[in-house]
Tab-separated table of C-alpha atoms in Angstrom:
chain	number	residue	atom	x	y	z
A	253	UNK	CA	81.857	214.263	231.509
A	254	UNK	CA	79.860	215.206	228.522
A	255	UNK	CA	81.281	214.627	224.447
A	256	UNK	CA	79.256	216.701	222.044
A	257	UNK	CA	77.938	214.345	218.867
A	258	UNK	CA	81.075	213.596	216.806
A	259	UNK	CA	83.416	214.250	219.387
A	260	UNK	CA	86.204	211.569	219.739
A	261	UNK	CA	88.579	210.731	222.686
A	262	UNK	CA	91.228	208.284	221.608
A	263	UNK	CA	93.582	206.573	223.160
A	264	UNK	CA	96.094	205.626	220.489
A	265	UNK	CA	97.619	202.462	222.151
A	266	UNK	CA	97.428	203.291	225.784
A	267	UNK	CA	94.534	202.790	227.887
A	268	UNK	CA	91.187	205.255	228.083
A	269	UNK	CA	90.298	206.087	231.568
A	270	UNK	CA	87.054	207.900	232.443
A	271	UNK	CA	85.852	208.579	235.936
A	272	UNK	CA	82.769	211.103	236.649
A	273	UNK	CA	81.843	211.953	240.529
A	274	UNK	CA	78.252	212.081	238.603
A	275	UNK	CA	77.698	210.964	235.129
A	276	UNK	CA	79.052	210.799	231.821
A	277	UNK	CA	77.163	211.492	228.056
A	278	UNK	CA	79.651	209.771	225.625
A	279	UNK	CA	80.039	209.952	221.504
A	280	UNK	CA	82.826	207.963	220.436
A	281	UNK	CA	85.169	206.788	222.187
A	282	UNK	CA	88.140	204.385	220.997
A	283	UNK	CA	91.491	202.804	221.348
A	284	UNK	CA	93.739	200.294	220.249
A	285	UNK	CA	94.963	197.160	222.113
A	286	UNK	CA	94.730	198.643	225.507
A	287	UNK	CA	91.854	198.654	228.364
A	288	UNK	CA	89.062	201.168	228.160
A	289	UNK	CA	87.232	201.851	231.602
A	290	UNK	CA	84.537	204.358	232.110
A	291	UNK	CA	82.611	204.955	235.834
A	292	UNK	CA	79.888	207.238	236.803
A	293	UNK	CA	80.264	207.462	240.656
A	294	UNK	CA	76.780	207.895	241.596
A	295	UNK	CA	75.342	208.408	238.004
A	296	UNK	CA	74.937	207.298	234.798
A	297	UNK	CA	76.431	206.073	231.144
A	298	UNK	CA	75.085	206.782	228.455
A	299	UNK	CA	76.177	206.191	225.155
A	300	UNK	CA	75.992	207.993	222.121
A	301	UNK	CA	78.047	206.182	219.510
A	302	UNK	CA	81.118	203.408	219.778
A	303	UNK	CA	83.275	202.136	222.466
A	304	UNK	CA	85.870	200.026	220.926
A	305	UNK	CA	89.279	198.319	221.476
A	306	UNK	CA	91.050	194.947	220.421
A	307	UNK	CA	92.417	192.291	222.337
A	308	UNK	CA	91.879	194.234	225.744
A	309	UNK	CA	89.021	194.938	228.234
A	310	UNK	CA	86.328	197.299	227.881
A	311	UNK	CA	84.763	198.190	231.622
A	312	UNK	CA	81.459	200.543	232.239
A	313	UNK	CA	80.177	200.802	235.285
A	314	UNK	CA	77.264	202.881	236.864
A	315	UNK	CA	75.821	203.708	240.148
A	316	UNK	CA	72.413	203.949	238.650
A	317	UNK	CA	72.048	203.081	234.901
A	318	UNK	CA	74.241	202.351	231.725
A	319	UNK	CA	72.642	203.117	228.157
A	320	UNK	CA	73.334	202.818	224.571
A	321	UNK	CA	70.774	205.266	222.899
A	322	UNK	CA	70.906	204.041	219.267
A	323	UNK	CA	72.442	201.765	216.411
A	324	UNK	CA	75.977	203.475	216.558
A	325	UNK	CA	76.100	202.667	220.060
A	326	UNK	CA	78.199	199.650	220.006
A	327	UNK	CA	80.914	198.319	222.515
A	328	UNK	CA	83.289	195.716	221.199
A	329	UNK	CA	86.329	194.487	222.100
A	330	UNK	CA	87.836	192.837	219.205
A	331	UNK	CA	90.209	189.391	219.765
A	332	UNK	CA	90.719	188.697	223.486
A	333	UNK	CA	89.536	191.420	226.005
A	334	UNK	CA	85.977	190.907	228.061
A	335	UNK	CA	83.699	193.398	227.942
A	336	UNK	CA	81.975	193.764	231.410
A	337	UNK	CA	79.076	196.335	232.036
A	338	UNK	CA	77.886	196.971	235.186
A	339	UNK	CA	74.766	199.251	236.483
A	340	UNK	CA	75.049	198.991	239.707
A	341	UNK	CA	71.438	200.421	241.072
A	342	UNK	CA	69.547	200.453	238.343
A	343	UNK	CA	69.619	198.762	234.358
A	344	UNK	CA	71.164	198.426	231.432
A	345	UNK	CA	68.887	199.282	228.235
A	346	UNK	CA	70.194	198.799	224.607
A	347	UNK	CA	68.167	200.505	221.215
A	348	UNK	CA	67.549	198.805	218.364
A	349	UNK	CA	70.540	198.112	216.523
A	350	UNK	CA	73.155	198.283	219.213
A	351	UNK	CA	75.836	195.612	219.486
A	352	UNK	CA	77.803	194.715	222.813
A	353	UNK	CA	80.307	192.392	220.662
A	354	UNK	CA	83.377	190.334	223.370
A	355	UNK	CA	85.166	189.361	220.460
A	356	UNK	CA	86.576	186.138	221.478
A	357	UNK	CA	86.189	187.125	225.351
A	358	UNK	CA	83.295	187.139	228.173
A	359	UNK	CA	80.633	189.771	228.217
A	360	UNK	CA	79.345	190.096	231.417
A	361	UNK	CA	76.515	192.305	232.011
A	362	UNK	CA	74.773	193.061	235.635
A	363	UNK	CA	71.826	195.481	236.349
A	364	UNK	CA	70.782	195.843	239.726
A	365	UNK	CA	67.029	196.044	238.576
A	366	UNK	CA	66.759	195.285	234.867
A	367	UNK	CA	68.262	194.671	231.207
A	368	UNK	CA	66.591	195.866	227.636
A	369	UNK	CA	69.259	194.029	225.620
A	370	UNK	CA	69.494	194.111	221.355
A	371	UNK	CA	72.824	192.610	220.051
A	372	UNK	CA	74.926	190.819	222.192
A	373	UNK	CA	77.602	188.492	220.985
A	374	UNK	CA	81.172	186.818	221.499
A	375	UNK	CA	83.060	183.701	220.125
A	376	UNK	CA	84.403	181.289	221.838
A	377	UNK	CA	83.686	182.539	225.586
A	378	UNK	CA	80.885	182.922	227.959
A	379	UNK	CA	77.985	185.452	227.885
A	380	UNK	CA	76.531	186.230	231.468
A	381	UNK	CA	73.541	188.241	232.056
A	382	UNK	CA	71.991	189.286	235.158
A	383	UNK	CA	69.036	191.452	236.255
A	384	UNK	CA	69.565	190.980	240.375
A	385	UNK	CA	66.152	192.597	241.023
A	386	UNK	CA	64.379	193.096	237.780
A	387	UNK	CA	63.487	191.727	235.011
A	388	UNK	CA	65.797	190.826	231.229
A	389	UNK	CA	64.243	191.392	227.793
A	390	UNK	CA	65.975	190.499	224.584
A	391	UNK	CA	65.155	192.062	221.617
A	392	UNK	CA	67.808	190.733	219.052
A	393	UNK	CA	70.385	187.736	219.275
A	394	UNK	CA	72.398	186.412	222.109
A	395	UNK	CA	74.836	184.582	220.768
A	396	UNK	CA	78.207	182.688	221.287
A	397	UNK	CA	80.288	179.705	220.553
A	398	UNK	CA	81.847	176.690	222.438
A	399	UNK	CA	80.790	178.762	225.490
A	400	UNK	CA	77.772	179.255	227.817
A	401	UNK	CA	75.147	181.550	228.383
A	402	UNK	CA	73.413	182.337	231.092
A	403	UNK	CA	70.699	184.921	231.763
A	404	UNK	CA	69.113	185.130	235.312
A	405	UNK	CA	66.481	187.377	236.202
A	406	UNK	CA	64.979	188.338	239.569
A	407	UNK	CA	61.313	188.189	237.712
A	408	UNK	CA	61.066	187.696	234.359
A	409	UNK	CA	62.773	186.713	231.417
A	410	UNK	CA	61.242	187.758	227.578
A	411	UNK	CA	62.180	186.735	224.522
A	412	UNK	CA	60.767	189.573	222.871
A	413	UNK	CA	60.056	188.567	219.266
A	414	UNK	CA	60.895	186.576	216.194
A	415	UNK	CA	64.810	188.163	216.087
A	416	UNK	CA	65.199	187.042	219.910
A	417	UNK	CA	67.581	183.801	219.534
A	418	UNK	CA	69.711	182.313	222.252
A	419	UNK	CA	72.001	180.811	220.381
A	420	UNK	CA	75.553	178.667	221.867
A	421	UNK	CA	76.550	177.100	218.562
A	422	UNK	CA	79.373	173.954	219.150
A	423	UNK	CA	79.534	172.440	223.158
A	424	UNK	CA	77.973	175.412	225.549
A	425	UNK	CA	75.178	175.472	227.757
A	426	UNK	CA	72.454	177.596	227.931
A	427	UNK	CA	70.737	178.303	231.190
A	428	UNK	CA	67.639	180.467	231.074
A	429	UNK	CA	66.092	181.399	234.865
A	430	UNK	CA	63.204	183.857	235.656
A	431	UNK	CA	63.622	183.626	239.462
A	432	UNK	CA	60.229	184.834	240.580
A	433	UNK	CA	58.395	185.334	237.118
A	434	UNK	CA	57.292	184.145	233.450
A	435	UNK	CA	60.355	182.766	231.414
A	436	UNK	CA	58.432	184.020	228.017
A	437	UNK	CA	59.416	183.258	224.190
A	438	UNK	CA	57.757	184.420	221.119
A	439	UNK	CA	56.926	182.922	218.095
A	440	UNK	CA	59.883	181.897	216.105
A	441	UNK	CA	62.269	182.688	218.398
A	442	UNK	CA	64.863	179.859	219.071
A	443	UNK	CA	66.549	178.670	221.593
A	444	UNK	CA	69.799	176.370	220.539
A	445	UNK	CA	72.230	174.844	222.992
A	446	UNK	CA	74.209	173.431	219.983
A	447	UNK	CA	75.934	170.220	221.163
A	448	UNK	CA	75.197	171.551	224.852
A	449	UNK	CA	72.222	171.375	227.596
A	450	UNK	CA	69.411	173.713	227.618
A	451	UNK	CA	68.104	174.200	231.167
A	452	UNK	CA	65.163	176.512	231.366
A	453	UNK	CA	63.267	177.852	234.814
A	454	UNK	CA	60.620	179.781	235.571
A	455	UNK	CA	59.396	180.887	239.092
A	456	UNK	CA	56.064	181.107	237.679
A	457	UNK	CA	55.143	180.154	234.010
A	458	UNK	CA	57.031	178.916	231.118
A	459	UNK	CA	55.878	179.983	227.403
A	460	UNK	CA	58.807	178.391	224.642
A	461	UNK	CA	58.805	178.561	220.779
A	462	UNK	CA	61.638	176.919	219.463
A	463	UNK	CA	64.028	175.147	221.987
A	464	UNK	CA	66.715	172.680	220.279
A	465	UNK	CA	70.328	171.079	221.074
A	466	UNK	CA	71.941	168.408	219.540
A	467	UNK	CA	72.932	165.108	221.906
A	468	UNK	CA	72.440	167.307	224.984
A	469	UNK	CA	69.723	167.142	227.453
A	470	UNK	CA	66.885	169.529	227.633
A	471	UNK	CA	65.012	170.460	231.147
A	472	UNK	CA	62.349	172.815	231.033
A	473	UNK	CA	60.905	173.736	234.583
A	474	UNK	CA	58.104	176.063	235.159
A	475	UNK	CA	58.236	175.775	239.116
A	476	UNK	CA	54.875	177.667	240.130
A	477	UNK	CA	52.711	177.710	236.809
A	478	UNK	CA	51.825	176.436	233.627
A	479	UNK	CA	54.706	175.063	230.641
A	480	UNK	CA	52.950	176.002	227.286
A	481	UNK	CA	55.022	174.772	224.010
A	482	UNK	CA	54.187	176.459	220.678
A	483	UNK	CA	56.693	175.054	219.168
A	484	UNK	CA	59.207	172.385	218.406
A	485	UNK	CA	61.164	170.927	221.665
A	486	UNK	CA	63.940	168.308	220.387
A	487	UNK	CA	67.164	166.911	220.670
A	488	UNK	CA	68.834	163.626	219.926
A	489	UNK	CA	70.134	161.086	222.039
A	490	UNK	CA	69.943	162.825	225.135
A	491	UNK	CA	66.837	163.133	227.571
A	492	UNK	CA	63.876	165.965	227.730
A	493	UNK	CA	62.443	166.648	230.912
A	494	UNK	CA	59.178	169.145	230.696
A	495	UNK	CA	57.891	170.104	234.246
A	496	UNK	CA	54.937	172.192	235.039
A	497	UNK	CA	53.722	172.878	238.566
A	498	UNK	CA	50.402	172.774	236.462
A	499	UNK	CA	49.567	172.417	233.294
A	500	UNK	CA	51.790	171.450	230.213
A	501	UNK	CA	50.122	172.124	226.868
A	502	UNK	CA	51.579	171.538	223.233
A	503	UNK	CA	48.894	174.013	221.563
A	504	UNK	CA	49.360	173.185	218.034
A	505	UNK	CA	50.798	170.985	215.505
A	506	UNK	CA	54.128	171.912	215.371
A	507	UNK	CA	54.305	171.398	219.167
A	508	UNK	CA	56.458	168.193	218.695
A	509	UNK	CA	58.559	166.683	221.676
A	510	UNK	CA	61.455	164.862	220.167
A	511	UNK	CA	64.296	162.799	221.297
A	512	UNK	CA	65.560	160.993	218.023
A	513	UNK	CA	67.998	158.048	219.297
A	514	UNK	CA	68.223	157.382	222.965
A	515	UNK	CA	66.920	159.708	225.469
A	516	UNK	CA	63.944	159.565	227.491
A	517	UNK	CA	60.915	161.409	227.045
A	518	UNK	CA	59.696	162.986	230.231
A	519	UNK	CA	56.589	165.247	230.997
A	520	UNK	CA	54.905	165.816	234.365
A	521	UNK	CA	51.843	168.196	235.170
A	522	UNK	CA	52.082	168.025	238.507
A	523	UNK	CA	48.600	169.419	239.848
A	524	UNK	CA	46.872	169.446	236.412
A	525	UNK	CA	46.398	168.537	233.047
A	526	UNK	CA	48.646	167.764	229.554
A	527	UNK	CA	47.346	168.244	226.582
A	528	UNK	CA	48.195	167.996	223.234
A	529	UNK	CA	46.734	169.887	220.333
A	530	UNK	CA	45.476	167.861	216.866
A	531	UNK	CA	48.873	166.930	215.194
A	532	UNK	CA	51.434	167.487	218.157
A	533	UNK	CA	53.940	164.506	218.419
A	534	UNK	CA	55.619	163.110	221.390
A	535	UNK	CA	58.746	160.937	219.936
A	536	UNK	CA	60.783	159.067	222.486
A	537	UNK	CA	62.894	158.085	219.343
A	538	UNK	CA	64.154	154.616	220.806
A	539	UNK	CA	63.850	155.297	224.837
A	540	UNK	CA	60.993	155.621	227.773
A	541	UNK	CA	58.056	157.996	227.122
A	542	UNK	CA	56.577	158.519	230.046
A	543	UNK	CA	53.847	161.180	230.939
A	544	UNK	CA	52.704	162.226	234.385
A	545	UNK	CA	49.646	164.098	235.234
A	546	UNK	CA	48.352	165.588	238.695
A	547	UNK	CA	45.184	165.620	236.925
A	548	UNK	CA	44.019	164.362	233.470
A	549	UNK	CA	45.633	163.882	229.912
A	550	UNK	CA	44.375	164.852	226.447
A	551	UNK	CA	46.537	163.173	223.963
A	552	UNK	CA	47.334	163.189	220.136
A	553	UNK	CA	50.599	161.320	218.924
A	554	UNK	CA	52.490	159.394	221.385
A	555	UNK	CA	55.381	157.037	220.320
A	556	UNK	CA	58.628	155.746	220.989
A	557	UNK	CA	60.380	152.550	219.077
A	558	UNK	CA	62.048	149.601	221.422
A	559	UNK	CA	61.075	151.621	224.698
A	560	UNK	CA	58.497	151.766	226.811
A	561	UNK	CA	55.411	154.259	227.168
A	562	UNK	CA	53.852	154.784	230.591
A	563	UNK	CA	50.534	156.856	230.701
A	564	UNK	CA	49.201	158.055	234.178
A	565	UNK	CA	46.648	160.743	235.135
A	566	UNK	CA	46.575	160.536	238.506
A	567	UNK	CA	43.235	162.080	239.820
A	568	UNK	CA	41.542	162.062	236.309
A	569	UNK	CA	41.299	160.566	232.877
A	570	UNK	CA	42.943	159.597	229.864
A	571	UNK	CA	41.707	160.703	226.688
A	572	UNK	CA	43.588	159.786	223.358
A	573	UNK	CA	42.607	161.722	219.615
A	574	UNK	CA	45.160	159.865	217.745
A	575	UNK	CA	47.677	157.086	217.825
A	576	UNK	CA	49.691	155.837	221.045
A	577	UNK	CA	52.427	153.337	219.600
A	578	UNK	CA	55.666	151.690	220.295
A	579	UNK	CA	57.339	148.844	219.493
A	580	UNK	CA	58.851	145.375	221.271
A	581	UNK	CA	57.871	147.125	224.290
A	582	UNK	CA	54.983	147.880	226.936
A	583	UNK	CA	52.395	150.392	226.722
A	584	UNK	CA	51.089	151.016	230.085
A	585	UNK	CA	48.008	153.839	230.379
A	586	UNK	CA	46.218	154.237	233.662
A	587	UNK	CA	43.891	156.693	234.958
A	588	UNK	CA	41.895	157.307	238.132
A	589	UNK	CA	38.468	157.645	236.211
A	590	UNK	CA	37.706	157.187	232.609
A	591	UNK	CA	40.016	156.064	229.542
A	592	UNK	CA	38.827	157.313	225.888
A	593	UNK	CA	40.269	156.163	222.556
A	594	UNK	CA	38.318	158.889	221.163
A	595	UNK	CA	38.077	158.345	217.330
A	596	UNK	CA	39.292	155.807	214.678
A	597	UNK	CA	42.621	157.442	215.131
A	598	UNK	CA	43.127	156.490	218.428
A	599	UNK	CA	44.726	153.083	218.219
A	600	UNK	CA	47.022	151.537	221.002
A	601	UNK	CA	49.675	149.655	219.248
A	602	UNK	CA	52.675	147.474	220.692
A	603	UNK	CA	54.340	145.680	217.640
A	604	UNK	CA	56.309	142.850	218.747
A	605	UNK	CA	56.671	141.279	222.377
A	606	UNK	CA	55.733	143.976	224.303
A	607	UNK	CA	51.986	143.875	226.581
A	608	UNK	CA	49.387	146.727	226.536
A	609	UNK	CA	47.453	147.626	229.999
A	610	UNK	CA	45.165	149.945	230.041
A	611	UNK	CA	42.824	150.224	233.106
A	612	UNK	CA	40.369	153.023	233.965
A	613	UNK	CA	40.433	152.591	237.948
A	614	UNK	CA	37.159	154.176	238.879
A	615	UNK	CA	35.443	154.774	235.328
A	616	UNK	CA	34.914	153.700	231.686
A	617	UNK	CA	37.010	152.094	229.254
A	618	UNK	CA	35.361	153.243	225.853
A	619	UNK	CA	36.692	152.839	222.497
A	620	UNK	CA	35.469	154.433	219.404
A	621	UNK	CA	34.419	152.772	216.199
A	622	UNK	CA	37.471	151.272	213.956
A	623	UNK	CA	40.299	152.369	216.963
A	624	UNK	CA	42.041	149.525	217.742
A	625	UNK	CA	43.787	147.805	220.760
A	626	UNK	CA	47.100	145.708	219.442
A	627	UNK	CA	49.472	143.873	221.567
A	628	UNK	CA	51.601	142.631	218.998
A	629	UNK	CA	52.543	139.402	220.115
A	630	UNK	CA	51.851	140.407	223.715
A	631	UNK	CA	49.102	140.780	226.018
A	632	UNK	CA	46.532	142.910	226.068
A	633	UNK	CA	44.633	143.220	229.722
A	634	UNK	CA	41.551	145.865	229.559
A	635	UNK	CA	40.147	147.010	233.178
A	636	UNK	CA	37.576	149.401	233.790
A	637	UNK	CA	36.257	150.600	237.711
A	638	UNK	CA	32.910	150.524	235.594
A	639	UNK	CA	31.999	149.788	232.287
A	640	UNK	CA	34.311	148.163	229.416
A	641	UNK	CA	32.668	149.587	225.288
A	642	UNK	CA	35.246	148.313	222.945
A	643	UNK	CA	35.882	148.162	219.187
A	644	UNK	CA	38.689	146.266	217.715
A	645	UNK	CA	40.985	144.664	220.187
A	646	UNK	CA	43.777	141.900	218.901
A	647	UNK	CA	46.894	139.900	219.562
């Protein structure tokens, strides 16, 4: 089925059925509170202007792959009615400017490789992506309300520049999985769970930007490589839980962690290193920071009020560039070789009752001029495999 440019078929009020043995080339194609549903038996869809209908469903579905060639190439379903778009074999690809709009209803979109998405958007329902053996890039907002989203991938998942936000404004989750790839995020793109969780996975590495939610927990997992965060992670009073199979890096000052309120702070490199870059911040607001490393840690700004702060690299050392400080509660910082308070920066601080350990199992405890070690009013208990250099030290 082919419809020349400016060709319309329209439905009045009834439905709009369209059924190819092969393919069909649409233009515009419209109706008005009744279904729309458009297959290519063992072909394609591709679209050349609108599909539209209100309060009723909008179906495409392809044996091999479903496009929308330009910026008039919208779907929406206005009020209730899902839109669901399905290419069965092969993807689903989007130009610049296109809009797959669910009105207040699900969109559900499946490619049996992959997914070049622009606009897609709904109120008020759930948005559903999946690329079963390929790979989802988003090039423009995804984007509901009091709903989920979730976007799985076979390989990878790329947020493909600053216009790229995941967005579930109000009490939805947003789940984010690259099955057997990168789960990538450029700069000032945002991810925002609203009041809801953010869970994000990776198969191999994790890159993030901006990742927010409000009193919902945040889990980032990068299950066979490296998390790197260039970019604000935060939340309040609810937990964030950063796990790379390597490294985790914060490469630049406005890498902060933060969990304002309660809600634990919780970052493990399992086999290597975390680092933070000059002016990075890791806020536990008032609950446990705790930081995990297979192999060493470079710090900047660590702190937490009323909560603990447990420091462990467990093969290598501990090197701080700036302050590590809590308050009416224990500092704790242990590393199988060396501990640094690198510069006058670096002070250890524990206002009230709370102790400070540091010990430096194999290696050296050195502290630079003018850093100091302060316990509040409690202990302070320095050990060191070898030597012990210190500057200021007090209770």
């Amino acid at each position: 089925i082919t419809q020349a440019d400016g060709s319309t078929i329209d439905g009045g009020s009834d439905n709009v059925i369209l059924t190819a043995g092969d393919s069909l080339t649409l233009d515009q194609v419209q109706t008005s509170g009744a279904e729309i549903a458009i297959t290519a038996q063992t072909g394609s869809v591709t679209a050349k202007d609108f599909i539209t209908t209100s309060a009723a469903k909008i179906g495409i579905t392809a044996a091999q792959n479903v496009g929308f060639d330009n910026e008039e190439a919208d779907v929406v379903s206005t009020g209730s009615g899902e839109v669901e778009i399905i290419a069965t074999a092969g993807n689903i690809t989007q130009a610049d400017g296109s809009t797959i709009d669910g009105g207040s209803d699900k969109v559900t979109l499946t490619a049996g490789d992959s997914q070049t998405l622009d606009q897609v958007k709904t109120a008020g329902a759930d948005i559903v992506i999946t690329a079963q053996n390929g790979s989802v890039t988003a090039k423009d907002f995804i984007t509901t309300s009091n709903a989920n989203i979730g976007i799985t991938a076979a390989q990878n998942v790329t947020l493909f520049n600053d216009e790229a936000d995941v967005t579930s404004s109000g009490s939805g989750d947003v789940t984010i999985t690259a099955t057997a790839g990168d789960l990538y995020q450029e700069n000032d793109s945002t991810i925002d769970g609203g009041t809801g969780k953010v869970t994000l996975t990776a198969g191999k590495k994790v890159t993030l930007d901006q990742v927010q939610t409000t009193t919902a927990a945040i889990k980032v997992t990068a299950q066979g490589g490296d998390v790197v965060a260039n970019d604000f992670i935060k939340t309040s009073d609810a937990a964030i839980e950063i796990t790379g199979d390597n490294d985790v890096s914060f490469t630049n000052l406005l890498s902060d962690v933060t969990s304002s309120g309660t809600g634990a702070v919780t970052i493990i490199a399992t086999k290597g290193d975390i680092t933070q870059a000059d002016g990075s911040t890791i806020d536990g607001g008032s609950d446990k920071v705790t930081l995990t490393a297979g192999d060493s840690q470079t710090l900047d700004q660590v702190k937490t009020t009323g909560a603990d702060i447990v420091i462990t690299a467990q093969t290598g050392s501990v090197t701080a560039k700036d302050f590590i400080t809590t308050s009416g509660a224990n500092i704790g910082i242990t590393a199988a070789q060396n501990v640094t308070l690198f510069n006058d920066k670096a002070d250890v601080t524990s206002t009230g009752s709370g102790d400070v350990s540091i010990t430096a199992t194999a290696g050296d405890l050195y502290q630079e001029n003018d850093s100091t070690i302060d316990g509040g009013t409690g202990k302070v208990t320095l050990t060191a495999g070898k030597k012990v250099t210190l500057d200021q030290v007090q209770t």
